[in-house]
């Protein structure tokens, strides 16, 4: 198998879902069963991605495949010579793994939705949107350049918009979709400017060529600060898409969309695209940029976890949990734990989509009831869903034998090692606090939903385990949440094939003086071997391993224990606790008032400004125009009056005078020849007398 | 007694002329107007002849007078014909009321 | 292709159509419409033939040899005595990469506007005669290479436009028509003055060796042709070129329309019937920016360079201001009109960069804005035809009532937002790439980028207000689009998507010319002050 075939397969996986989208959109009226084609295409796509994964990891494990073509050619540009914009595909290990994950979850969601969305009047449309989402997500994954990532970045934004607003009759859904798109645009704005800086400096969008030029010392506007700024600006895209503070507000609202969509887009794949982007640009991040990223990630994970604790809507808890976990990944990128960031991205994708699909199963059973206070005791009625939930909750809480333990432990160790080397102890503090809270709120959710007595008897009585097509994805994802897929040793992820063979940290290309000490590959003129980290870092990681293991286990266990104490055994009354900590409780319940703050400042500010400007436009700008017209009219009226009464008056006066004279002389004009004759004679006499000619 | 000289002729002529003018200006009857015109013409003839007699201009005056008499005759003929026609049309010859061309 | 007068045909086919329409009895309404449709269809076919014979490697701009489809005939040549010399005006038309996209756009939009005019039923004969005259004048502007000819077509376009708005318009049509007419006329006066000033400043050598003043663009672009003491001659140390540039620029800026000369636009749009709005936004606005690129830039390269920053500044103001004002509108059509103001800002920003990418982006944006905004106005027209109101707050939930229509709306709206894979994105991105590359424009570009955020805000808000939510009882009877409306939307949709995926199809046409223009500017500015790509 040569690499062209791999490229072709990846292009086919890209285009098949798009084809499905077009097919369904155009022909769904004539063939109401066309959604089956969408599902079929996705199954094909999944197998193609398995082929890609296998082929890449067995034949090209340490060789990346690049393919690019010229999209726009500017010809022979003055001064710069030949300039062109290329698009292309890069297939490396990360790509194929992501492709596999995206296609797998997408396929499962396609199948799951068959039952979940049954009877919806826009059933075909739903599958079309899933198709275009899958297409755009794959586009991000296989892109080898920033422009293509940006293009598909916006397209996933579109599909997310369409799917969040799928039930657009509901105002809340329409609002949420709009909010998601616009909030994402804010981040994209930064990303776009970052991309502009890159293109202005390097005249290319392709990662490899950018990195090569950076390592050759070409910097944006010749300054390290701008390199940092570029990194942060591009990362802003990730802030939007991965719902990091301060742009995290859209993701919880995005839960207005159908639940399978939340599982696919708003937990597993699209929101992880931000992390994926950060990983793609990892090599060009300076120490300052990484620190910013780490702090943003750490703070976001903390913020979201504190909110998740008090929410009552099952999907909202999961949404904030997603934000929190994404914060983890972003923090991992920032602290240089590249491998663990990616690892957590993958494991999280499985267990979080599992949780969402599980919650979908619950919601389906409860007839679209999402409030956990109405649930309870469902464990007996829905054993498989319950099992899936338990495994995934253990995974997200970082309990051994699960996949979540492997990745979470690693990234917490990474943050600890980072703190050890640089002194930023706040980051691991956030990390471990979040670990505690995560375990707590996840088991709060599990207990409120599945344990205890049913709180709404009527709905409980109608509940039942979901049909096979909905349960099957749960089973698949549950198994994927266990450790053995990634490593043979459940407590030592670094020994597994995933981290030791498949995913490697790329070497930084930024100037030595802008890197963290532990990432320097050159000390006093001596180039060390080309590895991403210094030995020092390895030592720190080694040092961090045991404390992290102990601490995270302890905290995870503690969180679960608290959850059981409060919600299962009722040793502590949750309402009383809430009453006691009322300010904190309200602060958390109201999501730190971030939405309110934005509403009061940016949104109403923009609307007010736009209203003021429209008045300005209407009364000032247009007023000047109309005023000019008015002044002209006044002047013309005045000159009209002048014309009428002065100029024309003079003319008329002359005529009047002549008329008056004529009136007098008219008597002479009697028409009688004899009178004339008299006059002639008298005139003659007068003339004679006067001139005396003789 | 003073012999009759030029001045006498001129006075007669002037009287005739004045009478003629008076007749032309005051009469309403076309015939009377014509007669006034004849008087004016004759006063002119008297002058011609008188100047010819008393000045040394040769016979030019008399000759002109003869021409004028002939012309006056012709004129009178045509004018009377016109007057007759007017009478036919209007049944009167009052020049004040003959203003068809005017209106 | 040699000798085949394709540009003349393109320009005068509508005139022939108009004569036929005028000769027909007014009662034959259907036939009149078909004659119009036929003329515009022939125009489209001719435009396609033009494109297929177009040599992509010829630059044009200032080199007479590399203009294509040239036709140059003696039109007026009078010997005005020794004092005035020979007055010589040529009928001179030609095409290069700058004009071909505009020719294609004009042909396309005219055709679609004809389809959209189908339910005009008030004095049909007059309408279509004026419509065809307008079409001819627009085409004439884009093919003229002689200032005098350009000016004639420029003015000729006003007249039918005035009547089309003033007779077939909405409730305040007289106000809007007069405002449009006078506003544009003010610009024309400036242009006329500059034209005459230029005429008396440069000479060309005639065949018989004598010299004559010239209206020829190509003559005016060459410094060597100017007289020492011409009032607008660069060789004259006391020349008035700067003032002339500003005057000319205002003339074009009114058409763009540039803030603060933009207020005629919303009024004209709101009152004009749908097809006229389509033409107005689709083609007429492009004349302003086309004029700047065709006339101001090559004839006054030095001043262009001096003033480029201000062009960029006004571009930025247009983008942000237009978007913010659009956000506050309650009338569907007015909102689209202000979005036009915003989108034309991108064109100005791209032009201001004086770079290949920026100007490519600007011209491409001109084309894309033509197709996208045309579609947006058609969309407003469709809903207005059915509901007889355009109030954004009166609608809701149309997505269920008119699903196909909503599909087209989504495409058009997202194209206007600049969604990648639709044509608007590529041109906006190129504009930004070009402008960002220039040191002085960098800050402006970053602020302008806010426009894509605001654009998303007002478009999506509109989408929500009109198409999402619950359907009010009174709109339960609205019908989805019919075959004729399909015929209007589908070509535009295909073009928008096609150029979004494969922008080179359009960029390659203009690219050589843009490079030539940039080269010409940089040579004439003297130093290579052009900063970016």
JSON list of C-alpha atoms in Angstrom, two decimals, chain A residues 29 70-80 83 85 121-122 125 147 150-152 154-155 157-158 161-162 165 168-171 174-175 177-178 181-183 185-186 188-189 192-193 196-200 203 205 221 226 233 606-607 609-614 616-618 621-622 625-626, chain C residues 175 179 183 259-260 262-263 267 321 324-325 327-329 338 356-357 360 399-400 403-404 410 414 417-421 425-426 429-430 432-433 436-437 442 445-446 449-450 452-454 456-457 460-461 463-464 467-470 500-504 507-508 511 515 518-519 528 531-533:
[
{"chain": "A", "resi": 29, "resn": "UNK", "atom": "CA", "xyz": [-38.69, 14.81, -0.69]},
{"chain": "A", "resi": 70, "resn": "UNK", "atom": "CA", "xyz": [-2.48, 24.84, -5.23]},
{"chain": "A", "resi": 71, "resn": "UNK", "atom": "CA", "xyz": [-5.85, 26.32, -4.50]},
{"chain": "A", "resi": 72, "resn": "UNK", "atom": "CA", "xyz": [-5.24, 29.90, -5.53]},
{"chain": "A", "resi": 73, "resn": "UNK", "atom": "CA", "xyz": [-2.35, 31.01, -7.67]},
{"chain": "A", "resi": 74, "resn": "UNK", "atom": "CA", "xyz": [-1.53, 34.68, -7.76]},
{"chain": "A", "resi": 75, "resn": "UNK", "atom": "CA", "xyz": [0.93, 34.29, -10.57]},
{"chain": "A", "resi": 76, "resn": "UNK", "atom": "CA", "xyz": [3.97, 36.47, -10.70]},
{"chain": "A", "resi": 77, "resn": "UNK", "atom": "CA", "xyz": [3.34, 39.04, -8.00]},
{"chain": "A", "resi": 78, "resn": "UNK", "atom": "CA", "xyz": [5.47, 42.17, -8.20]},
{"chain": "A", "resi": 79, "resn": "UNK", "atom": "CA", "xyz": [8.27, 42.20, -5.63]},
{"chain": "A", "resi": 80, "resn": "UNK", "atom": "CA", "xyz": [7.36, 38.82, -4.16]},
{"chain": "A", "resi": 83, "resn": "UNK", "atom": "CA", "xyz": [2.75, 33.47, -4.66]},
{"chain": "A", "resi": 85, "resn": "UNK", "atom": "CA", "xyz": [-2.12, 29.47, -1.54]},
{"chain": "A", "resi": 121, "resn": "UNK", "atom": "CA", "xyz": [-40.68, 15.59, 11.04]},
{"chain": "A", "resi": 122, "resn": "UNK", "atom": "CA", "xyz": [-37.24, 16.63, 9.84]},
{"chain": "A", "resi": 125, "resn": "UNK", "atom": "CA", "xyz": [-32.67, 16.80, 7.45]},
{"chain": "A", "resi": 147, "resn": "UNK", "atom": "CA", "xyz": [-6.35, 28.01, 6.20]},
{"chain": "A", "resi": 150, "resn": "UNK", "atom": "CA", "xyz": [-10.08, 27.65, 9.45]},
{"chain": "A", "resi": 151, "resn": "UNK", "atom": "CA", "xyz": [-12.35, 26.77, 6.55]},
{"chain": "A", "resi": 152, "resn": "UNK", "atom": "CA", "xyz": [-13.57, 23.56, 8.13]},
{"chain": "A", "resi": 154, "resn": "UNK", "atom": "CA", "xyz": [-16.26, 27.56, 10.30]},
{"chain": "A", "resi": 155, "resn": "UNK", "atom": "CA", "xyz": [-18.09, 24.70, 8.65]},
{"chain": "A", "resi": 157, "resn": "UNK", "atom": "CA", "xyz": [-19.55, 26.00, 13.35]},
{"chain": "A", "resi": 158, "resn": "UNK", "atom": "CA", "xyz": [-22.27, 25.98, 10.70]},
{"chain": "A", "resi": 161, "resn": "UNK", "atom": "CA", "xyz": [-25.48, 25.99, 14.43]},
{"chain": "A", "resi": 162, "resn": "UNK", "atom": "CA", "xyz": [-27.86, 23.93, 12.35]},
{"chain": "A", "resi": 165, "resn": "UNK", "atom": "CA", "xyz": [-31.13, 25.01, 16.35]},
{"chain": "A", "resi": 168, "resn": "UNK", "atom": "CA", "xyz": [-35.90, 25.97, 15.89]},
{"chain": "A", "resi": 169, "resn": "UNK", "atom": "CA", "xyz": [-39.55, 26.34, 16.78]},
{"chain": "A", "resi": 170, "resn": "UNK", "atom": "CA", "xyz": [-38.35, 26.60, 20.35]},
{"chain": "A", "resi": 171, "resn": "UNK", "atom": "CA", "xyz": [-37.05, 30.07, 21.01]},
{"chain": "A", "resi": 174, "resn": "UNK", "atom": "CA", "xyz": [-32.88, 29.26, 18.15]},
{"chain": "A", "resi": 175, "resn": "UNK", "atom": "CA", "xyz": [-31.25, 31.54, 20.71]},
{"chain": "A", "resi": 177, "resn": "UNK", "atom": "CA", "xyz": [-27.71, 28.22, 18.12]},
{"chain": "A", "resi": 178, "resn": "UNK", "atom": "CA", "xyz": [-27.20, 31.89, 17.44]},
{"chain": "A", "resi": 181, "resn": "UNK", "atom": "CA", "xyz": [-22.21, 30.65, 16.36]},
{"chain": "A", "resi": 182, "resn": "UNK", "atom": "CA", "xyz": [-21.52, 34.20, 17.43]},
{"chain": "A", "resi": 183, "resn": "UNK", "atom": "CA", "xyz": [-19.51, 33.27, 20.49]},
{"chain": "A", "resi": 185, "resn": "UNK", "atom": "CA", "xyz": [-16.97, 33.80, 15.88]},
{"chain": "A", "resi": 186, "resn": "UNK", "atom": "CA", "xyz": [-15.38, 35.88, 18.62]},
{"chain": "A", "resi": 188, "resn": "UNK", "atom": "CA", "xyz": [-12.43, 32.77, 15.33]},
{"chain": "A", "resi": 189, "resn": "UNK", "atom": "CA", "xyz": [-11.75, 36.45, 14.96]},
{"chain": "A", "resi": 192, "resn": "UNK", "atom": "CA", "xyz": [-8.19, 34.70, 11.89]},
{"chain": "A", "resi": 193, "resn": "UNK", "atom": "CA", "xyz": [-5.93, 37.55, 12.87]},
{"chain": "A", "resi": 196, "resn": "UNK", "atom": "CA", "xyz": [-3.17, 36.68, 8.95]},
{"chain": "A", "resi": 197, "resn": "UNK", "atom": "CA", "xyz": [0.00, 37.33, 10.92]},
{"chain": "A", "resi": 198, "resn": "UNK", "atom": "CA", "xyz": [1.29, 33.92, 9.91]},
{"chain": "A", "resi": 199, "resn": "UNK", "atom": "CA", "xyz": [0.55, 34.44, 6.25]},
{"chain": "A", "resi": 200, "resn": "UNK", "atom": "CA", "xyz": [1.97, 37.93, 6.22]},
{"chain": "A", "resi": 203, "resn": "UNK", "atom": "CA", "xyz": [3.52, 33.53, 2.88]},
{"chain": "A", "resi": 205, "resn": "UNK", "atom": "CA", "xyz": [-0.47, 28.46, 5.63]},
{"chain": "A", "resi": 221, "resn": "UNK", "atom": "CA", "xyz": [7.50, 41.34, 12.62]},
{"chain": "A", "resi": 226, "resn": "UNK", "atom": "CA", "xyz": [4.64, 38.74, 18.15]},
{"chain": "A", "resi": 233, "resn": "UNK", "atom": "CA", "xyz": [-4.38, 34.54, 18.80]},
{"chain": "A", "resi": 606, "resn": "UNK", "atom": "CA", "xyz": [-23.48, 46.55, 21.05]},
{"chain": "A", "resi": 607, "resn": "UNK", "atom": "CA", "xyz": [-27.20, 46.77, 20.63]},
{"chain": "A", "resi": 609, "resn": "UNK", "atom": "CA", "xyz": [-24.42, 51.36, 20.10]},
{"chain": "A", "resi": 610, "resn": "UNK", "atom": "CA", "xyz": [-26.08, 50.04, 17.00]},
{"chain": "A", "resi": 611, "resn": "UNK", "atom": "CA", "xyz": [-29.32, 51.73, 17.95]},
{"chain": "A", "resi": 612, "resn": "UNK", "atom": "CA", "xyz": [-27.53, 55.01, 18.58]},
{"chain": "A", "resi": 613, "resn": "UNK", "atom": "CA", "xyz": [-25.68, 54.73, 15.31]},
{"chain": "A", "resi": 614, "resn": "UNK", "atom": "CA", "xyz": [-28.88, 54.06, 13.45]},
{"chain": "A", "resi": 616, "resn": "UNK", "atom": "CA", "xyz": [-27.12, 59.00, 14.06]},
{"chain": "A", "resi": 617, "resn": "UNK", "atom": "CA", "xyz": [-27.45, 57.71, 10.56]},
{"chain": "A", "resi": 618, "resn": "UNK", "atom": "CA", "xyz": [-31.04, 58.68, 10.27]},
{"chain": "A", "resi": 621, "resn": "UNK", "atom": "CA", "xyz": [-25.89, 61.81, 8.34]},
{"chain": "A", "resi": 622, "resn": "UNK", "atom": "CA", "xyz": [-29.12, 61.66, 6.47]},
{"chain": "A", "resi": 625, "resn": "UNK", "atom": "CA", "xyz": [-28.19, 65.36, 3.33]},
{"chain": "A", "resi": 626, "resn": "UNK", "atom": "CA", "xyz": [-31.79, 66.32, 3.77]},
{"chain": "C", "resi": 175, "resn": "UNK", "atom": "CA", "xyz": [-38.32, 61.12, -2.55]},
{"chain": "C", "resi": 179, "resn": "UNK", "atom": "CA", "xyz": [-32.45, 61.68, -3.74]},
{"chain": "C", "resi": 183, "resn": "UNK", "atom": "CA", "xyz": [-26.86, 62.59, -5.16]},
{"chain": "C", "resi": 259, "resn": "UNK", "atom": "CA", "xyz": [-19.73, 56.73, 4.49]},
{"chain": "C", "resi": 260, "resn": "UNK", "atom": "CA", "xyz": [-20.91, 59.54, 4.83]},
{"chain": "C", "resi": 262, "resn": "UNK", "atom": "CA", "xyz": [-24.33, 56.38, 1.77]},
{"chain": "C", "resi": 263, "resn": "UNK", "atom": "CA", "xyz": [-27.76, 57.52, 2.87]},
{"chain": "C", "resi": 267, "resn": "UNK", "atom": "CA", "xyz": [-33.91, 54.86, 0.70]},
{"chain": "C", "resi": 321, "resn": "UNK", "atom": "CA", "xyz": [-20.65, 51.36, 10.75]},
{"chain": "C", "resi": 324, "resn": "UNK", "atom": "CA", "xyz": [-23.81, 48.24, 13.39]},
{"chain": "C", "resi": 325, "resn": "UNK", "atom": "CA", "xyz": [-26.54, 50.22, 11.71]},
{"chain": "C", "resi": 327, "resn": "UNK", "atom": "CA", "xyz": [-28.08, 45.48, 13.41]},
{"chain": "C", "resi": 328, "resn": "UNK", "atom": "CA", "xyz": [-30.61, 48.10, 14.47]},
{"chain": "C", "resi": 329, "resn": "UNK", "atom": "CA", "xyz": [-32.87, 47.88, 11.43]},
{"chain": "C", "resi": 338, "resn": "UNK", "atom": "CA", "xyz": [-26.92, 48.47, 5.16]},
{"chain": "C", "resi": 356, "resn": "UNK", "atom": "CA", "xyz": [-2.03, 41.85, -5.40]},
{"chain": "C", "resi": 357, "resn": "UNK", "atom": "CA", "xyz": [-3.95, 39.88, -2.82]},
{"chain": "C", "resi": 360, "resn": "UNK", "atom": "CA", "xyz": [-7.71, 40.61, -6.18]},
{"chain": "C", "resi": 399, "resn": "UNK", "atom": "CA", "xyz": [-38.82, 27.76, 7.94]},
{"chain": "C", "resi": 400, "resn": "UNK", "atom": "CA", "xyz": [-41.65, 25.29, 8.27]},
{"chain": "C", "resi": 403, "resn": "UNK", "atom": "CA", "xyz": [-38.64, 25.08, 3.60]},
{"chain": "C", "resi": 404, "resn": "UNK", "atom": "CA", "xyz": [-37.03, 25.34, 0.16]},
{"chain": "C", "resi": 410, "resn": "UNK", "atom": "CA", "xyz": [-29.55, 30.00, 4.60]},
{"chain": "C", "resi": 414, "resn": "UNK", "atom": "CA", "xyz": [-24.12, 32.37, 5.36]},
{"chain": "C", "resi": 417, "resn": "UNK", "atom": "CA", "xyz": [-21.53, 36.17, 6.78]},
{"chain": "C", "resi": 418, "resn": "UNK", "atom": "CA", "xyz": [-18.47, 34.88, 4.97]},
{"chain": "C", "resi": 419, "resn": "UNK", "atom": "CA", "xyz": [-18.78, 31.21, 5.63]},
{"chain": "C", "resi": 420, "resn": "UNK", "atom": "CA", "xyz": [-15.90, 29.29, 4.07]},
{"chain": "C", "resi": 421, "resn": "UNK", "atom": "CA", "xyz": [-16.83, 27.20, 1.04]},
{"chain": "C", "resi": 425, "resn": "UNK", "atom": "CA", "xyz": [-15.30, 34.06, 2.41]},
{"chain": "C", "resi": 426, "resn": "UNK", "atom": "CA", "xyz": [-12.55, 33.86, -0.16]},
{"chain": "C", "resi": 429, "resn": "UNK", "atom": "CA", "xyz": [-10.14, 36.65, 3.41]},
{"chain": "C", "resi": 430, "resn": "UNK", "atom": "CA", "xyz": [-8.04, 37.91, 0.50]},
{"chain": "C", "resi": 432, "resn": "UNK", "atom": "CA", "xyz": [-7.80, 40.91, 4.89]},
{"chain": "C", "resi": 433, "resn": "UNK", "atom": "CA", "xyz": [-4.66, 39.11, 3.81]},
{"chain": "C", "resi": 436, "resn": "UNK", "atom": "CA", "xyz": [-2.96, 43.09, 6.83]},
{"chain": "C", "resi": 437, "resn": "UNK", "atom": "CA", "xyz": [0.26, 42.77, 4.91]},
{"chain": "C", "resi": 442, "resn": "UNK", "atom": "CA", "xyz": [-2.68, 46.64, 9.97]},
{"chain": "C", "resi": 445, "resn": "UNK", "atom": "CA", "xyz": [-7.61, 45.58, 9.29]},
{"chain": "C", "resi": 446, "resn": "UNK", "atom": "CA", "xyz": [-7.82, 44.20, 12.78]},
{"chain": "C", "resi": 449, "resn": "UNK", "atom": "CA", "xyz": [-12.24, 42.05, 11.23]},
{"chain": "C", "resi": 450, "resn": "UNK", "atom": "CA", "xyz": [-14.89, 42.85, 13.83]},
{"chain": "C", "resi": 452, "resn": "UNK", "atom": "CA", "xyz": [-17.30, 39.51, 10.31]},
{"chain": "C", "resi": 453, "resn": "UNK", "atom": "CA", "xyz": [-18.51, 39.15, 13.88]},
{"chain": "C", "resi": 454, "resn": "UNK", "atom": "CA", "xyz": [-21.15, 41.85, 13.56]},
{"chain": "C", "resi": 456, "resn": "UNK", "atom": "CA", "xyz": [-22.84, 37.11, 11.81]},
{"chain": "C", "resi": 457, "resn": "UNK", "atom": "CA", "xyz": [-24.82, 38.86, 14.51]},
{"chain": "C", "resi": 460, "resn": "UNK", "atom": "CA", "xyz": [-28.31, 35.24, 12.26]},
{"chain": "C", "resi": 461, "resn": "UNK", "atom": "CA", "xyz": [-30.60, 37.44, 14.26]},
{"chain": "C", "resi": 463, "resn": "UNK", "atom": "CA", "xyz": [-32.64, 34.42, 10.31]},
{"chain": "C", "resi": 464, "resn": "UNK", "atom": "CA", "xyz": [-34.02, 33.75, 13.75]},
{"chain": "C", "resi": 467, "resn": "UNK", "atom": "CA", "xyz": [-37.56, 31.92, 9.92]},
{"chain": "C", "resi": 468, "resn": "UNK", "atom": "CA", "xyz": [-37.36, 30.37, 13.37]},
{"chain": "C", "resi": 469, "resn": "UNK", "atom": "CA", "xyz": [-39.81, 30.28, 16.20]},
{"chain": "C", "resi": 470, "resn": "UNK", "atom": "CA", "xyz": [-43.56, 29.92, 15.82]},
{"chain": "C", "resi": 500, "resn": "UNK", "atom": "CA", "xyz": [-16.33, 29.36, -2.79]},
{"chain": "C", "resi": 501, "resn": "UNK", "atom": "CA", "xyz": [-14.85, 25.98, -3.52]},
{"chain": "C", "resi": 502, "resn": "UNK", "atom": "CA", "xyz": [-12.91, 26.88, -6.62]},
{"chain": "C", "resi": 503, "resn": "UNK", "atom": "CA", "xyz": [-12.21, 30.62, -6.46]},
{"chain": "C", "resi": 504, "resn": "UNK", "atom": "CA", "xyz": [-9.43, 30.34, -9.01]},
{"chain": "C", "resi": 507, "resn": "UNK", "atom": "CA", "xyz": [-9.30, 34.92, -9.63]},
{"chain": "C", "resi": 508, "resn": "UNK", "atom": "CA", "xyz": [-7.35, 33.66, -12.62]},
{"chain": "C", "resi": 511, "resn": "UNK", "atom": "CA", "xyz": [-4.98, 38.02, -11.65]},
{"chain": "C", "resi": 515, "resn": "UNK", "atom": "CA", "xyz": [-0.44, 42.14, -11.06]},
{"chain": "C", "resi": 518, "resn": "UNK", "atom": "CA", "xyz": [0.25, 46.71, -8.93]},
{"chain": "C", "resi": 519, "resn": "UNK", "atom": "CA", "xyz": [3.40, 46.69, -11.00]},
{"chain": "C", "resi": 528, "resn": "UNK", "atom": "CA", "xyz": [8.58, 50.20, -3.85]},
{"chain": "C", "resi": 531, "resn": "UNK", "atom": "CA", "xyz": [4.42, 46.63, 1.64]},
{"chain": "C", "resi": 532, "resn": "UNK", "atom": "CA", "xyz": [2.52, 43.42, 1.55]},
{"chain": "C", "resi": 533, "resn": "UNK", "atom": "CA", "xyz": [1.47, 40.70, -0.78]}
]
